[in-house]
PDB file of C-alpha atoms in Angstrom:
ATOM      1  CA  MET A  12     -20.005 -26.576 -68.407  1.00 68.00           C
ATOM      2  CA  GLU A  13     -19.790 -27.007 -64.899  1.00 79.00           C
ATOM      3  CA  LYS A  14     -22.073 -24.890 -62.761  1.00 85.00           C
ATOM      4  CA  GLN A  15     -20.379 -22.856 -60.096  1.00 88.00           C
ATOM      5  CA  ARG A  16     -21.560 -22.679 -56.569  1.00 88.00           C
ATOM      6  CA  ILE A  17     -21.553 -19.457 -54.458  1.00 85.00           C
ATOM      7  CA  ARG A  18     -21.418 -19.611 -50.768  1.00 85.00           C
ATOM      8  CA  ILE A  19     -22.396 -16.834 -48.774  1.00 80.00           C
ATOM      9  CA  GLU A  20     -22.047 -16.925 -44.738  1.00 79.00           C
ATOM     10  CA  GLN A  21     -23.015 -14.268 -42.175  1.00 76.00           C
ATOM     11  CA  HIS A  22     -21.613 -13.846 -39.036  1.00 72.00           C
ATOM     12  CA  GLY A  23     -23.388 -11.121 -36.927  1.00 72.00           C
ATOM     13  CA  GLY A  24     -23.452 -12.680 -33.779  1.00 81.00           C
ATOM     14  CA  ALA A  25     -20.566 -10.810 -32.845  1.00 77.00           C
ATOM     15  CA  GLY A  26     -22.244  -7.378 -33.263  1.00 78.00           C
ATOM     16  CA  LEU A  27     -25.270  -8.499 -31.028  1.00 82.00           C
ATOM     17  CA  VAL A  28     -22.913  -9.413 -28.493  1.00 83.00           C
ATOM     18  CA  TRP A  29     -21.539  -6.045 -28.467  1.00 79.00           C
ATOM     19  CA  LEU A  30     -24.855  -4.305 -28.590  1.00 82.00           C
ATOM     20  CA  GLY A  31     -25.787  -6.382 -25.595  1.00 87.00           C
ATOM     21  CA  GLY A  32     -22.675  -5.457 -23.754  1.00 83.00           C
ATOM     22  CA  TRP A  33     -23.573  -1.712 -24.301  1.00 80.00           C
ATOM     23  CA  LEU A  34     -26.915  -1.789 -22.999  1.00 85.00           C
ATOM     24  CA  PHE A  35     -25.857  -3.776 -20.131  1.00 86.00           C
ATOM     25  CA  THR A  36     -23.283  -0.995 -19.415  1.00 78.00           C
ATOM     26  CA  LEU A  37     -25.996   1.792 -19.746  1.00 82.00           C
ATOM     27  CA  GLY A  38     -27.918  -0.246 -17.070  1.00 86.00           C
ATOM     28  CA  TYR A  39     -25.118  -0.772 -14.566  1.00 84.00           C
ATOM     29  CA  LEU A  40     -23.489   2.307 -14.408  1.00 80.00           C
ATOM     30  CA  HIS A  41     -26.546   3.906 -14.495  1.00 87.00           C
ATOM     31  CA  LEU A  42     -25.672   6.000 -17.585  1.00 80.00           C
ATOM     32  CA  GLY A  43     -27.968   8.681 -19.115  1.00 83.00           C
ATOM     33  CA  TRP A  44     -28.157   9.223 -23.339  1.00 81.00           C
ATOM     34  CA  GLY A  45     -25.781  11.689 -23.426  1.00 85.00           C
ATOM     35  CA  LYS A  46     -22.794   9.882 -21.355  1.00 81.00           C
ATOM     36  CA  GLY A  47     -24.338   6.358 -22.847  1.00 78.00           C
ATOM     37  CA  ALA A  48     -23.904   7.793 -26.593  1.00 80.00           C
ATOM     38  CA  LEU A  49     -20.510   8.880 -25.573  1.00 79.00           C
ATOM     39  CA  ALA A  50     -19.685   5.379 -24.321  1.00 73.00           C
ATOM     40  CA  LEU A  51     -20.122   3.821 -27.808  1.00 75.00           C
ATOM     41  CA  LEU A  52     -16.418   5.207 -27.993  1.00 77.00           C
ATOM     42  CA  ILE A  53     -15.034   4.833 -24.723  1.00 80.00           C
ATOM     43  CA  TRP A  54     -17.082   1.808 -23.161  1.00 72.00           C
ATOM     44  CA  PRO A  55     -13.711   0.330 -21.570  1.00 76.00           C
ATOM     45  CA  TYR A  56     -13.343   3.733 -19.708  1.00 78.00           C
ATOM     46  CA  TYR A  57     -16.541   3.820 -17.981  1.00 72.00           C
ATOM     47  CA  LEU A  58     -16.080   0.377 -16.998  1.00 72.00           C
ATOM     48  CA  GLY A  59     -12.671   0.669 -15.528  1.00 79.00           C
ATOM     49  CA  VAL A  60     -13.767   3.863 -13.588  1.00 80.00           C
ATOM     50  CA  GLN A  61     -16.678   1.657 -12.036  1.00 78.00           C
ATOM     51  CA  MET A  62     -14.478  -1.120 -11.131  1.00 80.00           C
ATOM     52  CA  ALA A  63     -11.069   0.039 -10.042  1.00 81.00           C
ATOM     53  CA  VAL A  64     -10.117  -0.374  -6.854  1.00 76.00           C
ATOM     54  CA  PRO A  65      -9.570   2.329  -4.497  1.00 75.00           C
ATOM     55  CA  ALA A  66      -6.274   3.517  -3.959  1.00 70.00           C
ATOM     56  CA  VAL A  67      -5.269   2.701  -0.162  1.00 72.00           C
ATOM     57  CA  THR A  68      -3.404   5.797   1.447  1.00 71.00           C
ATOM     58  CA  GLY A  69      -1.864   5.641   4.583  1.00 61.00           C
TER      59      GLY A  69
END
């Protein structure tokens, strides 16, 4: 009887990149803990508001 080999691979790098990006966002946008917790759900919104170019009126 042949022995079967089981190969287990872990890919945890994406989670660490996401966590680093979230912590960067907290610092860059000067968010408090309340808004920081909310940023977990709507992270792109906070970055978009901060980096948006103001509309030129004239």
